[in-house]
Coordinates of C-alpha atoms in Angstrom, one line a residue:
Chain A
M1 CA 8.0 -1.0 -26.6
A2 CA 8.8 -4.7 -26.4
K3 CA 5.9 -7.0 -25.5
E4 CA 5.9 -7.9 -21.8
R5 CA 7.2 -11.4 -21.3
E6 CA 4.9 -13.6 -19.4
I7 CA 6.6 -16.0 -16.9
L8 CA 5.8 -19.7 -17.1
N9 CA 2.3 -20.7 -16.0
S10 CA 1.8 -24.2 -14.8
V11 CA -1.7 -25.5 -15.4
V12 CA -2.6 -28.3 -12.9
P13 CA -6.0 -30.0 -13.2
L14 CA -7.0 -31.7 -9.9
D15 CA -10.0 -34.0 -9.8
F16 CA -11.1 -34.8 -6.3
T17 CA -13.9 -37.0 -5.2
Y18 CA -15.5 -36.5 -1.7
N19 CA -18.3 -38.4 -0.1
Y20 CA -20.6 -36.8 2.4
R21 CA -23.2 -38.3 4.7
V22 CA -26.3 -36.2 4.5
G23 CA -27.7 -37.1 7.9
I24 CA -30.9 -38.8 8.8
P25 CA -33.3 -35.7 8.6
L26 CA -32.3 -34.9 5.1
E27 CA -32.4 -38.5 4.0
K28 CA -36.0 -38.7 5.3
Y29 CA -36.8 -35.5 3.4
I30 CA -35.4 -36.9 0.1
L31 CA -37.3 -40.2 0.6
G32 CA -40.4 -38.2 1.2
L33 CA -40.1 -36.4 -2.2
A34 CA -40.4 -39.8 -4.0
E35 CA -43.9 -40.1 -2.4
G36 CA -44.7 -36.5 -3.4
K37 CA -44.5 -35.3 0.2
L38 CA -42.6 -32.2 1.5
L39 CA -41.5 -32.9 5.0
G40 CA -40.3 -30.4 7.6
V41 CA -39.5 -30.4 11.3
A42 CA -41.0 -28.2 14.0
C43 CA -39.1 -26.7 16.9
P44 CA -40.9 -27.7 20.1
S45 CA -39.9 -24.4 21.7
C46 CA -40.3 -21.6 19.2
K47 CA -42.6 -23.6 16.9
K48 CA -40.7 -22.7 13.7
V49 CA -41.1 -25.2 11.0
V50 CA -38.0 -25.8 8.8
T51 CA -37.8 -27.5 5.5
P52 CA -35.6 -29.1 4.2
P53 CA -35.2 -30.4 7.7
R54 CA -32.2 -30.0 10.0
S55 CA -31.5 -31.5 13.4
I56 CA -31.1 -28.5 15.7
C57 CA -32.8 -25.1 16.3
G58 CA -29.8 -22.8 17.0
I59 CA -31.9 -20.1 18.6
C60 CA -33.6 -22.5 21.2
N61 CA -30.9 -25.1 21.3
E62 CA -33.6 -27.7 20.8
K63 CA -33.6 -30.9 18.9
L64 CA -35.9 -30.8 15.9
D65 CA -37.7 -34.1 15.9
E66 CA -41.4 -33.2 15.4
W67 CA -42.1 -34.1 11.7
V68 CA -44.8 -32.3 9.8
E69 CA -45.9 -32.2 6.2
V70 CA -45.8 -28.8 4.5
G71 CA -46.8 -27.4 1.1
P72 CA -47.2 -28.4 -1.7
E73 CA -48.4 -24.9 -2.2
G74 CA -46.5 -21.8 -1.0
T75 CA -46.0 -18.1 -1.3
V76 CA -43.1 -16.3 -3.0
E77 CA -41.4 -14.1 -0.3
N78 CA -38.3 -13.0 -2.2
W79 CA -37.1 -13.5 -5.7
T80 CA -34.5 -12.8 -8.3
I81 CA -34.3 -13.2 -12.1
G82 CA -31.0 -14.8 -13.2
H83 CA -29.6 -13.6 -16.5
V84 CA -26.3 -15.2 -16.1
R85 CA -25.1 -18.7 -15.0
L86 CA -21.7 -19.8 -14.1
E87 CA -20.2 -22.9 -15.7
K88 CA -16.8 -23.8 -14.2
G89 CA -16.1 -20.2 -13.5
E90 CA -17.2 -19.0 -16.9
A91 CA -20.2 -16.6 -17.0
K92 CA -22.7 -17.5 -19.7
D93 CA -25.9 -15.8 -20.6
N94 CA -29.0 -17.9 -19.8
D95 CA -31.1 -18.7 -23.0
E96 CA -34.1 -17.4 -21.1
P97 CA -34.1 -15.5 -17.8
V98 CA -34.4 -18.0 -14.9
L99 CA -37.0 -17.2 -12.2
I100 CA -35.9 -18.2 -8.8
G101 CA -38.1 -17.7 -5.8
M102 CA -37.6 -17.9 -2.0
I103 CA -40.8 -19.8 -1.3
K104 CA -42.5 -20.1 2.1
L105 CA -44.4 -23.4 1.8
D106 CA -47.7 -23.5 3.5
G107 CA -47.1 -24.6 7.1
A108 CA -43.4 -23.8 7.1
T109 CA -41.7 -20.7 8.5
S110 CA -38.4 -21.2 6.6
L111 CA -37.9 -20.3 2.9
M112 CA -37.0 -22.8 0.2
P113 CA -35.3 -21.7 -3.0
G114 CA -36.9 -23.0 -6.1
L115 CA -37.1 -22.6 -9.8
I116 CA -40.4 -21.2 -11.0
E117 CA -41.6 -22.3 -14.4
G118 CA -44.7 -21.4 -16.4
M119 CA -44.6 -17.7 -15.3
R120 CA -43.4 -14.7 -17.1
P121 CA -40.7 -12.5 -15.4
E122 CA -43.1 -9.6 -15.1
E123 CA -45.6 -11.8 -13.2
L124 CA -43.1 -12.7 -10.6
A125 CA -43.6 -10.7 -7.3
A126 CA -43.6 -11.2 -3.6
G127 CA -46.9 -12.8 -2.7
A128 CA -47.3 -14.9 -5.8
R129 CA -48.7 -18.3 -5.1
V130 CA -46.9 -21.4 -6.4
R131 CA -47.2 -25.1 -6.2
A132 CA -44.4 -27.8 -6.1
V133 CA -44.1 -30.0 -9.1
F134 CA -42.6 -33.4 -8.5
K135 CA -40.8 -35.7 -11.0
A136 CA -43.2 -38.2 -12.5
E137 CA -40.6 -40.9 -12.1
P138 CA -38.8 -40.3 -8.8
E139 CA -35.0 -41.1 -8.7
G140 CA -34.5 -40.8 -5.0
S141 CA -32.7 -37.5 -5.1
V142 CA -33.4 -33.8 -4.2
R143 CA -34.2 -33.3 -7.8
D144 CA -37.5 -35.3 -7.3
L145 CA -38.8 -31.8 -6.4
D146 CA -38.4 -30.6 -9.9
H147 CA -39.7 -27.0 -9.9
F148 CA -42.6 -24.8 -8.9
E149 CA -45.5 -23.5 -11.1
P150 CA -48.2 -20.9 -10.5
A151 CA -50.9 -22.2 -8.2
Chain B
M1 CA -4.9 -7.3 29.0
R2 CA -2.9 -4.7 27.1
N3 CA -3.7 -2.2 24.4
V4 CA -2.6 -3.0 20.9
A5 CA -1.5 -0.6 18.1
I6 CA -1.1 -0.8 14.4
A7 CA 2.4 0.5 13.6
G8 CA 2.8 -0.2 9.9
V9 CA 0.8 -1.1 6.8
G10 CA 2.2 -2.7 3.7
Y11 CA 0.3 -3.6 0.5
T12 CA 1.5 -5.3 -2.6
N13 CA 2.6 -2.7 -5.1
V14 CA -0.7 -3.3 -6.9
F15 CA -3.9 -5.2 -6.6
V16 CA -4.8 -6.6 -10.0
S17 CA -6.9 -9.4 -11.6
K18 CA -3.8 -11.4 -12.5
R19 CA -0.4 -11.0 -10.8
K20 CA 1.6 -12.9 -13.4
D21 CA 5.2 -12.0 -12.5
M22 CA 5.5 -13.8 -9.2
N23 CA 4.2 -16.8 -7.2
A24 CA 2.0 -16.6 -4.1
P25 CA 4.8 -16.5 -1.5
E26 CA 6.7 -13.9 -3.5
M27 CA 3.6 -11.8 -3.6
I28 CA 3.2 -12.1 0.2
A29 CA 6.9 -11.1 0.6
E30 CA 6.2 -7.9 -1.3
A31 CA 3.5 -6.8 1.1
V32 CA 5.7 -7.8 4.1
D33 CA 8.6 -5.7 2.8
N34 CA 6.4 -2.7 2.4
A35 CA 5.0 -3.0 5.9
F36 CA 8.4 -2.4 7.4
R37 CA 8.7 1.0 5.7
N38 CA 6.8 3.0 8.3
T39 CA 8.6 1.4 11.2
N40 CA 12.1 1.1 12.7
L41 CA 11.8 -2.6 12.8
R42 CA 13.9 -5.4 11.3
P43 CA 12.6 -8.9 10.5
E44 CA 14.3 -10.3 13.6
D45 CA 12.1 -8.0 15.8
I46 CA 9.0 -9.9 14.8
D47 CA 7.8 -12.2 17.6
A48 CA 5.1 -14.1 15.8
I49 CA 3.1 -14.2 12.6
V50 CA -0.6 -14.7 11.9
I51 CA -1.6 -15.2 8.2
G52 CA -4.7 -16.0 6.4
N53 CA -6.3 -16.6 3.0
M54 CA -9.6 -18.1 1.8
Q55 CA -10.0 -21.8 2.2
T56 CA -9.8 -23.8 -1.1
F57 CA -9.3 -20.9 -3.5
E58 CA -5.7 -21.6 -4.6
G59 CA -5.9 -25.3 -3.8
V60 CA -2.9 -25.0 -1.5
N61 CA -3.7 -26.3 1.9
L62 CA -0.7 -25.2 3.9
P63 CA 0.1 -21.9 2.3
H64 CA 1.4 -20.5 5.7
L65 CA 4.1 -23.1 5.8
W66 CA 4.9 -22.9 2.1
A67 CA 5.5 -19.2 2.5
S68 CA 7.2 -19.1 6.0
E69 CA 10.5 -17.9 4.6
H70 CA 8.8 -15.1 2.8
F71 CA 7.2 -13.5 5.9
C72 CA 10.1 -13.8 8.4
G73 CA 8.5 -16.9 9.8
V74 CA 11.4 -19.3 10.1
G75 CA 12.0 -20.3 13.7
K76 CA 8.9 -18.3 14.9
P77 CA 5.4 -19.1 16.0
V78 CA 3.1 -19.1 12.9
M79 CA -0.7 -19.4 12.9
R80 CA -3.0 -19.6 9.9
V81 CA -6.6 -18.3 10.3
A82 CA -9.3 -18.9 7.7
T83 CA -12.9 -17.8 8.3
G84 CA -14.1 -17.2 4.7
G85 CA -14.7 -13.6 3.6
T86 CA -13.9 -12.3 7.0
T87 CA -10.4 -14.0 7.1
G88 CA -8.4 -10.8 6.9
M89 CA -10.1 -9.3 9.9
S90 CA -10.0 -12.6 11.9
V91 CA -6.2 -12.5 11.3
V92 CA -6.1 -9.0 12.8
H93 CA -8.2 -10.2 15.8
A94 CA -5.9 -13.2 16.3
A95 CA -2.8 -11.0 16.2
Y96 CA -4.5 -8.7 18.7
Y97 CA -5.1 -11.6 21.0
H98 CA -1.4 -12.6 20.7
I99 CA -0.3 -9.2 21.9
A100 CA -3.2 -8.2 24.3
C101 CA -2.7 -11.3 26.4
G102 CA 1.0 -10.4 27.0
L103 CA 2.7 -13.4 25.2
Y104 CA 4.1 -11.4 22.3
D105 CA 5.0 -7.8 21.7
T106 CA 5.3 -7.4 17.9
V107 CA 3.2 -9.5 15.5
L108 CA 2.8 -9.5 11.7
A109 CA -0.8 -9.9 10.5
I110 CA -0.9 -10.9 6.8
G111 CA -3.9 -11.4 4.5
W112 CA -3.5 -12.4 0.9
E113 CA -5.2 -14.0 -2.1
K114 CA -4.1 -14.9 -5.5
Q115 CA -7.5 -15.5 -7.0
S116 CA -6.2 -15.9 -10.5
E117 CA -4.5 -19.1 -9.6
G118 CA -7.7 -21.0 -8.7
D119 CA -11.4 -21.1 -9.6
S120 CA -13.1 -18.8 -7.1
Q121 CA -16.6 -20.1 -7.9
V122 CA -15.4 -23.6 -7.2
G123 CA -13.9 -22.3 -4.0
L124 CA -17.1 -20.6 -3.1
T125 CA -19.0 -23.8 -3.8
G126 CA -17.1 -25.4 -0.9
I127 CA -17.7 -22.4 1.3
V128 CA -21.1 -20.9 0.6
L129 CA -22.8 -24.2 -0.1
P130 CA -21.2 -26.9 2.0
E131 CA -24.6 -28.6 2.6
A132 CA -25.6 -28.2 -1.0
L133 CA -22.3 -29.6 -2.1
A134 CA -23.2 -32.7 -0.1
L135 CA -26.2 -33.1 -2.4
V136 CA -24.4 -33.1 -5.7
P137 CA -24.3 -36.9 -6.0
L138 CA -27.9 -37.1 -4.9
G139 CA -29.0 -35.1 -7.8
L140 CA -28.3 -31.4 -7.1
D141 CA -26.8 -30.1 -10.4
M142 CA -24.3 -27.4 -9.5
T143 CA -23.9 -26.2 -13.0
G144 CA -27.3 -26.7 -14.7
K145 CA -30.7 -25.2 -14.0
Q146 CA -31.1 -26.9 -10.6
G147 CA -28.0 -25.1 -9.2
M148 CA -30.0 -22.3 -7.9
V149 CA -27.1 -20.0 -6.9
F150 CA -25.4 -20.8 -10.2
S151 CA -28.3 -20.0 -12.4
G152 CA -28.7 -16.8 -10.5
G153 CA -25.1 -15.9 -11.4
G154 CA -22.8 -17.2 -8.7
S155 CA -22.5 -15.3 -5.5
T156 CA -24.3 -12.4 -7.1
G157 CA -27.3 -14.6 -7.4
A158 CA -27.2 -15.3 -3.7
A159 CA -26.7 -11.7 -2.8
S160 CA -29.6 -10.6 -5.0
F161 CA -32.1 -11.8 -2.4
Q162 CA -30.4 -9.6 0.2
A163 CA -30.5 -6.6 -2.1
M164 CA -34.2 -7.2 -2.8
S165 CA -34.9 -7.4 0.9
Y166 CA -32.8 -4.3 1.7
L167 CA -34.5 -2.2 -1.0
A168 CA -38.0 -3.3 0.2
K169 CA -37.1 -2.4 3.8
S170 CA -35.4 0.9 3.2
G171 CA -37.4 2.2 0.3
G172 CA -34.2 2.5 -1.7
T173 CA -34.2 1.9 -5.4
I174 CA -31.9 0.3 -7.9
E175 CA -30.8 3.8 -8.8
H176 CA -29.4 4.2 -5.2
I177 CA -27.3 1.0 -5.8
D178 CA -26.0 2.6 -9.0
K179 CA -25.2 5.7 -7.1
M180 CA -23.4 3.9 -4.3
A181 CA -21.3 1.9 -6.8
A182 CA -20.4 5.0 -8.7
L183 CA -19.3 6.7 -5.5
E184 CA -17.0 3.8 -4.6
R185 CA -15.6 3.3 -8.1
G186 CA -14.8 7.1 -8.0
N187 CA -13.1 6.8 -4.6
A188 CA -11.0 3.8 -5.9
A189 CA -9.6 6.0 -8.6
L190 CA -8.0 8.0 -5.8
N191 CA -6.5 4.9 -4.2
P192 CA -3.2 3.7 -5.8
Y193 CA -3.8 0.2 -4.3
A194 CA -7.4 -0.2 -5.7
H195 CA -8.1 -2.6 -8.5
L196 CA -11.2 -1.2 -10.4
K197 CA -10.8 2.5 -10.7
V198 CA -13.2 4.7 -12.6
P199 CA -12.3 8.4 -12.3
N200 CA -15.4 10.6 -11.8
C201 CA -17.7 7.6 -12.1
K202 CA -21.3 8.5 -12.7
P203 CA -24.4 6.5 -11.7
E204 CA -25.3 6.5 -15.4
D205 CA -22.0 4.6 -16.1
I206 CA -23.1 1.9 -13.6
A207 CA -26.7 1.9 -14.9
A208 CA -25.4 1.0 -18.4
T209 CA -24.0 -2.3 -17.2
P210 CA -26.2 -5.5 -17.7
I211 CA -28.2 -7.1 -14.9
V212 CA -26.7 -10.3 -13.6
S213 CA -29.4 -11.2 -11.1
Y214 CA -32.1 -8.7 -10.5
P215 CA -31.7 -6.1 -9.0
L216 CA -27.9 -6.5 -9.1
R217 CA -26.0 -5.3 -12.2
F218 CA -22.5 -6.2 -13.3
G219 CA -21.4 -2.7 -12.1
H220 CA -22.7 -3.5 -8.6
T221 CA -20.3 -6.4 -8.1
C222 CA -16.8 -6.7 -6.8
P223 CA -13.8 -8.0 -8.9
T224 CA -11.6 -10.9 -8.1
S225 CA -8.1 -9.6 -7.3
D226 CA -4.6 -10.8 -6.6
G227 CA -2.8 -9.0 -3.8
A228 CA -1.6 -9.1 -0.2
T229 CA -1.7 -6.9 2.9
C230 CA 0.7 -7.0 5.9
M231 CA 0.2 -5.1 9.1
V232 CA 2.7 -4.6 11.9
M233 CA 0.9 -4.8 15.2
C234 CA 2.5 -4.1 18.6
S235 CA 1.9 -3.6 22.3
A236 CA 1.4 -0.1 23.8
E237 CA 4.8 -0.4 25.4
K238 CA 6.5 -1.0 22.0
A239 CA 4.5 1.4 20.0
P240 CA 6.5 4.6 20.6
K241 CA 9.8 2.8 20.0
I242 CA 8.6 1.4 16.7
A243 CA 6.8 4.1 14.8
D244 CA 6.1 7.8 14.8
K245 CA 2.4 7.4 13.9
V246 CA 0.2 4.5 15.1
A247 CA -3.5 3.7 15.2
W248 CA -5.1 1.9 18.1
I249 CA -7.4 -1.1 18.1
N250 CA -9.9 0.0 20.7
G251 CA -12.8 -2.5 20.2
L252 CA -13.3 -5.7 18.4
A253 CA -15.9 -8.4 18.2
N254 CA -17.3 -11.1 15.9
C255 CA -20.7 -12.8 15.7
A256 CA -22.3 -15.6 13.7
S257 CA -26.0 -16.5 13.2
E258 CA -27.2 -19.7 11.6
P259 CA -26.7 -19.8 7.8
T260 CA -29.1 -17.5 6.0
T261 CA -31.1 -17.4 2.8
G262 CA -29.0 -18.1 -0.2
N263 CA -28.3 -21.7 0.6
L264 CA -30.4 -24.7 -0.5
L265 CA -30.6 -25.7 3.1
E266 CA -30.8 -22.5 4.9
G267 CA -31.4 -22.1 8.6
L268 CA -34.3 -20.6 10.3
L269 CA -33.4 -17.2 9.1
T270 CA -35.6 -15.9 6.3
D271 CA -34.2 -12.4 5.8
P272 CA -30.7 -12.0 4.5
A273 CA -30.8 -8.3 5.1
E274 CA -31.5 -8.6 8.8
Q275 CA -27.9 -9.2 9.7
M276 CA -28.3 -9.6 13.4
P277 CA -24.6 -10.5 13.8
A278 CA -23.7 -7.0 12.6
K279 CA -25.8 -5.5 15.3
I280 CA -24.5 -7.7 18.1
A281 CA -20.8 -7.5 17.1
S282 CA -20.8 -3.7 16.6
K283 CA -22.6 -3.1 19.9
K284 CA -19.9 -5.1 21.7
A285 CA -17.1 -3.4 19.9
Y286 CA -18.4 0.1 20.5
E287 CA -18.8 -0.7 24.2
M288 CA -15.2 -2.0 24.4
A289 CA -14.0 1.1 22.7
G290 CA -16.0 3.4 24.9
I291 CA -18.1 4.7 22.0
T292 CA -21.6 5.6 23.2
D293 CA -22.9 7.3 20.2
P294 CA -21.4 5.9 17.0
K295 CA -23.5 8.2 14.8
K296 CA -21.5 11.1 16.2
E297 CA -18.2 9.6 17.4
I298 CA -17.3 7.5 14.4
D299 CA -15.6 9.7 11.8
M300 CA -15.4 7.3 8.8
A301 CA -16.1 3.6 8.0
E302 CA -14.7 0.9 5.8
F303 CA -17.3 -1.9 5.0
Y304 CA -17.0 -5.3 3.4
D305 CA -19.2 -4.6 0.4
G306 CA -18.9 -7.3 -2.2
F307 CA -22.1 -5.8 -3.7
A308 CA -22.9 -2.1 -3.8
H309 CA -26.3 -2.3 -1.9
Q310 CA -24.3 -3.5 1.1
S311 CA -22.6 -0.2 2.0
M312 CA -26.0 1.2 2.6
M313 CA -27.2 -1.8 4.5
W314 CA -24.1 -2.0 6.7
S315 CA -24.1 1.7 7.6
E316 CA -27.5 1.1 9.1
R317 CA -26.9 -2.3 10.7
L318 CA -23.7 -1.1 12.3
G319 CA -25.5 1.9 13.9
L320 CA -24.1 4.8 11.8
F321 CA -27.5 5.7 10.4
D322 CA -31.0 4.9 11.5
E323 CA -32.6 1.9 9.9
G324 CA -33.8 2.7 6.3
K325 CA -31.9 6.1 6.2
A326 CA -28.9 5.2 4.1
P327 CA -30.4 6.0 0.7
E328 CA -31.3 9.4 1.9
M329 CA -27.8 9.9 3.4
L330 CA -26.3 8.9 0.1
D331 CA -28.5 11.4 -1.8
K332 CA -27.4 14.1 0.6
G333 CA -23.7 13.4 0.0
V334 CA -23.1 12.3 3.7
M335 CA -21.3 9.1 2.5
N336 CA -19.0 11.0 0.1
L337 CA -15.3 11.1 0.7
D338 CA -15.7 14.7 1.9
G339 CA -19.1 14.0 3.6
E340 CA -19.9 13.8 7.3
M341 CA -19.7 10.0 7.3
P342 CA -17.3 9.0 4.5
V343 CA -17.9 5.3 3.6
N344 CA -15.2 3.3 1.9
P345 CA -12.9 6.2 0.8
S346 CA -10.6 3.4 -0.4
G347 CA -13.3 2.2 -2.9
G348 CA -14.1 -0.8 -0.6
V349 CA -14.3 -4.5 -1.5
L350 CA -16.5 -3.4 -4.4
C351 CA -13.4 -2.2 -6.2
T352 CA -10.6 -4.4 -4.7
N353 CA -11.1 -8.0 -3.6
A354 CA -8.2 -10.2 -2.9
I355 CA -10.4 -12.0 -0.5
G356 CA -8.0 -13.1 2.2
A357 CA -6.8 -9.4 2.3
S358 CA -10.3 -7.8 1.8
A359 CA -11.4 -7.7 5.5
M360 CA -7.9 -6.8 6.6
N361 CA -7.9 -3.9 4.2
R362 CA -10.9 -2.4 6.0
V363 CA -8.7 -2.3 9.2
S364 CA -5.6 -1.1 7.4
E365 CA -7.4 1.6 5.6
C366 CA -9.0 2.9 8.8
A367 CA -5.5 2.9 10.4
L368 CA -4.0 4.8 7.5
Q369 CA -6.9 7.4 7.7
I370 CA -6.2 7.8 11.4
M371 CA -2.5 8.2 10.8
G372 CA -3.2 10.6 7.9
L373 CA -1.2 8.4 5.6
A374 CA -3.9 7.4 3.0
E375 CA -2.1 7.9 -0.4
G376 CA -3.2 9.2 -3.7
G377 CA -6.0 11.6 -2.7
H378 CA -8.3 9.3 -0.7
Q379 CA -7.4 10.7 2.7
V380 CA -10.6 12.2 4.0
P381 CA -10.4 15.9 4.5
K382 CA -11.1 15.9 8.3
K383 CA -9.4 14.7 11.4
V384 CA -10.2 11.0 11.9
R385 CA -10.4 10.1 15.6
N386 CA -12.5 7.0 15.5
A387 CA -13.0 4.7 12.6
L388 CA -15.1 1.6 12.0
A389 CA -13.9 -1.5 10.1
H390 CA -16.2 -4.3 9.2
G391 CA -15.9 -7.8 7.7
W392 CA -18.6 -10.0 6.4
G393 CA -18.8 -13.5 4.9
G394 CA -19.3 -17.1 6.1
L395 CA -22.7 -18.3 4.8
F396 CA -24.0 -14.7 4.6
Q397 CA -24.1 -14.7 8.4
Y398 CA -20.7 -14.0 9.9
V399 CA -19.6 -10.5 10.8
T400 CA -16.3 -9.1 12.3
V401 CA -16.0 -5.5 13.6
T402 CA -13.0 -3.5 14.6
V403 CA -13.1 0.0 16.1
L404 CA -10.0 2.0 15.7
G405 CA -8.9 5.2 17.4
D406 CA -6.2 7.9 17.4
T407 CA -5.7 7.4 21.2
P408 CA -5.7 4.1 23.1
R409 CA -8.8 3.2 25.0
K410 CA -9.0 3.5 28.8
M411 CA -8.4 0.1 30.3

């Protein structure tokens, strides 16, 4: 059988640049990281404490403007172990399994995803206590909260 | 308000990972041509067209206008709808509104995706993580270790938290997810329009695939597909003139909550398996359809299950089983194609995922089951009077529900 002919395929690389305003609550959170602080906002109605902060509680339709400091320790509520990462659509095996926790920082009611280092995969479980580790030299970005380690 | 029927369903001849022999509008035209087969209609009988595909996936921002000649759209009202993973069902709902309000009698509803022409993970970055995307220039590395969803393995990484929570709540095990996946891959082998088909798939076959993000294996995840679906929808007055067999849309609803876990900046929700919108939307849709006991009155269901644990989760959240009971029902064979509550006889999104068509295929498959026209051996071996179609997506928090029946609802 003749090899199936493939019709012409036009490859078009597009490189777009967008710029997004993060909003004042998130800016305040990022600036707080440089001082080693984790900031959240509390809902005046249902008392939930959200971090990273956002401006509105959708359940209560309230503005979130009561600032509180949360963490730096917290509890792992949910977790996964990543064996694969995606780089520009290509699945690649991680060199080491990556531990990712959904962490409830002390004083917060929301969960924050975070990388957990210094812990073996078999030690990771709901209820594990972890502590935020900040960059020694802050750069004014969300990456100033570098990872979590066992508390 | 008037009742609305589905009079015809057309799929592309195949759903595959790369449709190389045609461009996107040509692929849409193939589904449109096939939709006319079950009807006495001609293209000039179509009053309006609603079409949808995923935002950003192919990088074409006005696909509905590019393809207008290919779906009988020249000189007619055309509307594009895009709501993420639920797009296909939102298209059906928009077409329903066109007809139910009395403005149009006969409407084409089209859902399509040609995922091979774009980068789906880049597309998802702009959909699943709009807030996180805003953080890229501020230090969030989407491709390195800080890209939390990415290091967890793309959308599978995000879904793994939902799977963990579902298993903890239901008492189900990773073996149940293997079993659910095997059931659907096996069903897909009986569906000529399915993408991933594994005849007589066994849970051991799924269990042999590697873990992507614990507890989800490669075998628990959906493919990326190229394909299109077109449905002819019409008013109750038109239905008998158009087709011998129709299915009725008797209830519909959608619901969003705030973004849920899986985002860097999630909302107040902390449990991605809670899925409150599924409970609210299904309750509304059942009420509209006059269904008082879905456990008894719904005969089969098609769920949006990008990941295999979800078919168990949705069957509970949408009221077909009590909370936590799905693993037991799966073990008892209730969810099998010949069971009491067949789930995804088509193989579901788990086996065929041309995203803009995925949520529409839930509706079209329920319609074909009601009409008795499901091809290739995946027709369930019992009379289907009422069927449940479900779409899911957004930021893990948006749900669409459609209840179909073999007779129109009482107005």
